[in-house]
Amino acid sequence: MLEIKNLKVKVGGKDILRGLTLDVPAGEVHAIMGPNGSGKSTLSYVLAGREGYDVTGGEVSFDGKDLLEMEADERAREGMFLAFQYPVEVPGVSNKVFLKHALNSIRKHRGQEELDAVGFLKLFRSKLKTVKMDKKLAGRELNSGFSGGEKKRNEILQMAMLEPKFAILDETDSGLDIDALKAVSDGVNALRDENRGMLVITHYQRLLDYIVPDRVHVLLDGRIVKSGGKELALELEERGYDWIRAEQGGAN
Amino acid sequence: MSPSATATTLPTEPVTPAVTETEATIAEFTARGYDAGFVTDISTDTAPPGLREDTVRFISAKKNEPEWLLEYRLRAYRHFLTLAEPDWAHLNYDPIDLQDITFYSAPKLKEIKNIDDLTPEERADYDELIKTYEKLGVPLHERSKLSGVAVDAVFDSVSVVTTFKEQLGKVGVIFCPLSEAVENHPELVKQYLGSVVPHTDNYFSALNAAVFSDGSFVYIPKGVRCPMELSTYFRINAAKSGQFERTLIIAEEGSYVSYLEGCTAPMRDENQLHAAVVELIAMDDASIKYSTVQNWYPGDENGVGGIYNFVTKRGACRGKRSKISWTQVETGSAITWKYPSCILQGDDSVGEFYSVALSNNRQQADTGTKMVHIGANTRSTIVSKGISAGHGQQTYRGQVKMLKGAKGARNYTQCDSLLMGDTAIADTVPYIEVNNSSAQVEHEASTSKINDDQLFYLMQRGLSAEDAVNLIVNGFCKDVFRELPMEFAVEAQKLLEVSLEGAVG
Ligand SMILES: Nc1ncnc2c1ncn2[C@@H]1O[C@H](COP(=O)(O)OP(=O)(O)OP(=O)(O)O)[C@@H](O)[C@H]1O
Ligand SMILES: [Mg+2]
């Protein structure tokens, strides 16, 4: 479903991704772990189509299409979703109004009928329950003044509403209390199915107790340097990244 | 042409305009964005260009005016000659050559008693006019779907149609062209004309008092709540002409009226002058709500053409507990110079100003308000939202004045600017003067920029760049849109979207 081949990306003139290869088939959830600054968010932004990232090599195919050819909004309408590590505040814009616009532009693209206010509200309320989000909070201005954890929960609410084909979760677990972690995981698990792929970026193996991944990858210095099953996450938590660095050094 | 000849009520029989025949004769300038930019092709009665005493006499004679009004105009004209064009506003434009402007242009069409009596040529002009307003979406038929709104349609220098006059007359509301009011209600016009904006007030008000053409006259008698929205639709059509309308609204004790104003003009590469004066008077417990959606042609993206909009609007809250509320959405014009104001004379009177002003491309707007607190416990609220895109330039200029007697008076001002791109400019120039220690003035200002992170975030959820911008802009303006009557709010939202086309990406 998502095939990344030898992706090289420069940011601000600096090489950040240096030949990253990764394949996430439909129906699977893959986790990416890696030290700070290794390029995890860079990868997620490049996949989502943010400007300012200079792709100098490699290719990405999404559902058979050339992902890098598309603008950010086209990618979103094609079903690519990014839960931001740092969700953006947009004061003045109602969370609900925004979501209705977003949902309808995606539905339109899929050839589905646009939802009217009643249809939207019905869906909205049911998804609020899924992610256990407070109605008042969800009706406020988009992320404006939200606490860190509230913003993350709002990302999952949006994901639940938009039902993307592929979701990237960039440290969605950071800053969440235990209940929120549970709610967010439930939201993610509810979306797991054989047609949908997910990439979960995290620092903590704890999240992977809730969202059990099919594969775990280690991103180091802009490359996937090790892959394994869920047990790799446990090992990383115990041993840190130095041993992998050492392995790499030895391999070079 | 007599005043009554210029203002007629449409026959209530549905008229079927010759749509297919007239389509071809309406010269359409199909440029993106401004869809009111077409020209209506009809025979007109036009004054020779230039401003002289003759011009003033010509206009007065055309309107069959009484001697006192001619005298009023001439006084204003003579005073005007002593004044220089103001230069304190943050506006850059070439000096206006008044000798190049036509100060009077009116459709030749005479009074329509029965449309069957029209000559073929008149009938063609009539159809053209009807077609024009249809294209602009202005309901001139009393049976049309917007039947809750009475319309006065002002075409260049004259009012061509006023609807629902009779129905309004039944409750004592007078809604007619000003020239008709001069004829039928001279005592009211004489008493109030120039009483809020004297001809000596400023350069443009002096000019207007000398050469004003039609505008609307509204009189709401004591205790009457006007049963429908009143509106005037101003259309500039003739080339090289200026529009100098004058509107006068009087709300007697305990009455209420909501009045709407819309304006458009053809797209031309010359600049056309619009210098209007609006006076509002509210007596004890009376309330006037005045809403404007200004969509004069803004000029092209290089700043060629567009309307120069120099307008003096002022309301006097003469009575106790009276209220005047201005709401404006200013999307058009190359130049906007406009400060709808309230003189809060009556104790406990209330003044409000809600404004959205947009400058895109090379548009310049210097706009704001004046709240003059005279009476005790007077209150005013100012909410100004300025949006600047492209090379647009935007200045909020607002004055809050608390006079000695304004015991316990309060003002709240909120003044927000939204910038798009790196070449747009926004300025805030507040003047505050407090002469009563118990008066309170509160001023909040903010400047924000639509940033790339916000756009990316919204686009990541499937919105196009333009939808993303529109969403942010609408959010920014919602405190003002909320004040507009429903139909107008929708219209205003669409207008902003069209005006911002091409502002991103
Ligand atoms: N605009 C930029 N200019 C220069 N360097 C940048 C820019 N953006 C990111 N970087 C650098 O790229 C590297 C990768 O950053 P990235 O945000 O992808 O890391 P990360 O793996 O997500 O880290 P974390 O775990 O802390 O979230 C970092 O060294 C960062 O400083
Ligand atoms: Mg990161």
GROMACS .gro file of N, CA, C and O and ligand atoms in nm, chain A residues 11-12 14 16 34-42 85 171 203, ligand 1:
model
   95
   11VAL      N    1   1.668   1.903   0.421
   11VAL     CA    2   1.593   2.012   0.484
   11VAL      C    3   1.691   2.123   0.518
   11VAL      O    4   1.790   2.098   0.587
   12GLY      N    5   1.659   2.243   0.472
   12GLY     CA    6   1.750   2.355   0.498
   12GLY      C    7   1.893   2.324   0.456
   12GLY      O    8   1.988   2.358   0.525
   14LYS      N    9   2.042   2.046   0.456
   14LYS     CA   10   2.104   1.936   0.530
   14LYS      C   11   2.039   1.803   0.491
   14LYS      O   12   1.917   1.796   0.475
   16ILE      N   13   1.870   1.486   0.563
   16ILE     CA   14   1.801   1.431   0.680
   16ILE      C   15   1.761   1.286   0.655
   16ILE      O   16   1.791   1.198   0.735
   34GLY      N   17   1.302   0.556   1.707
   34GLY     CA   18   1.433   0.611   1.672
   34GLY      C   19   1.464   0.728   1.759
   34GLY      O   20   1.372   0.794   1.811
   35PRO      N   21   1.592   0.757   1.778
   35PRO     CA   22   1.629   0.865   1.867
   35PRO      C   23   1.582   1.002   1.818
   35PRO      O   24   1.545   1.016   1.701
   36ASN      N   25   1.586   1.100   1.906
   36ASN     CA   26   1.548   1.238   1.869
   36ASN      C   27   1.634   1.284   1.752
   36ASN      O   28   1.754   1.258   1.748
   37GLY      N   29   1.568   1.350   1.660
   37GLY     CA   30   1.642   1.408   1.548
   37GLY      C   31   1.682   1.309   1.440
   37GLY      O   32   1.757   1.342   1.349
   38SER      N   33   1.630   1.185   1.448
   38SER     CA   34   1.672   1.086   1.349
   38SER      C   35   1.598   1.102   1.216
   38SER      O   36   1.639   1.046   1.115
   39GLY      N   37   1.489   1.179   1.217
   39GLY     CA   38   1.419   1.205   1.091
   39GLY      C   39   1.278   1.150   1.085
   39GLY      O   40   1.216   1.144   0.978
   40LYS      N   41   1.223   1.112   1.198
   40LYS     CA   42   1.089   1.052   1.199
   40LYS      C   43   0.982   1.151   1.154
   40LYS      O   44   0.899   1.122   1.068
   41SER      N   45   0.984   1.272   1.212
   41SER     CA   46   0.883   1.372   1.173
   41SER      C   47   0.908   1.418   1.030
   41SER      O   48   0.813   1.445   0.955
   42THR      N   49   1.035   1.427   0.993
   42THR     CA   50   1.065   1.465   0.856
   42THR      C   51   0.998   1.368   0.759
   42THR      O   52   0.935   1.408   0.662
   85GLN      N   53   0.268   1.561   1.526
   85GLN     CA   54   0.336   1.561   1.656
   85GLN      C   55   0.300   1.689   1.731
   85GLN      O   56   0.278   1.688   1.851
  171GLU      N   57   0.409   1.041   1.716
  171GLU     CA   58   0.416   1.058   1.862
  171GLU      C   59   0.282   1.101   1.921
  171GLU      O   60   0.277   1.192   2.004
  203HIS      N   61   0.817   0.681   2.090
  203HIS     CA   62   0.939   0.658   2.166
  203HIS      C   63   0.919   0.548   2.270
  203HIS      O   64   1.014   0.503   2.332
  758LIG     N1   65   1.382   2.344   0.875
  758LIG     C1   66   1.490   2.276   0.920
  758LIG     N2   67   1.614   2.327   0.900
  758LIG     C2   68   1.722   2.259   0.945
  758LIG     N3   69   1.716   2.141   1.007
  758LIG     C3   70   1.596   2.086   1.027
  758LIG     C4   71   1.476   2.150   0.985
  758LIG     N4   72   1.372   2.073   1.018
  758LIG     C5   73   1.423   1.965   1.079
  758LIG     N5   74   1.557   1.972   1.085
  758LIG     C6   75   1.649   1.874   1.146
  758LIG     O1   76   1.623   1.747   1.093
  758LIG     C7   77   1.651   1.649   1.189
  758LIG     C8   78   1.535   1.552   1.197
  758LIG     O2   79   1.426   1.616   1.258
  758LIG     P1   80   1.291   1.541   1.287
  758LIG     O3   81   1.194   1.639   1.339
  758LIG     O4   82   1.251   1.465   1.166
  758LIG     O5   83   1.334   1.441   1.401
  758LIG     P2   84   1.249   1.338   1.482
  758LIG     O6   85   1.307   1.206   1.453
  758LIG     O7   86   1.106   1.355   1.456
  758LIG     O8   87   1.283   1.377   1.631
  758LIG     P3   88   1.193   1.377   1.766
  758LIG     O9   89   1.198   1.239   1.820
  758LIG    O10   90   1.263   1.469   1.858
  758LIG    O11   91   1.055   1.422   1.731
  758LIG     C9   92   1.681   1.722   1.318
  758LIG    O12   93   1.822   1.727   1.337
  758LIG    C10   94   1.625   1.861   1.293
  758LIG    O13   95   1.696   1.957   1.364
   0.00000   0.00000   0.00000
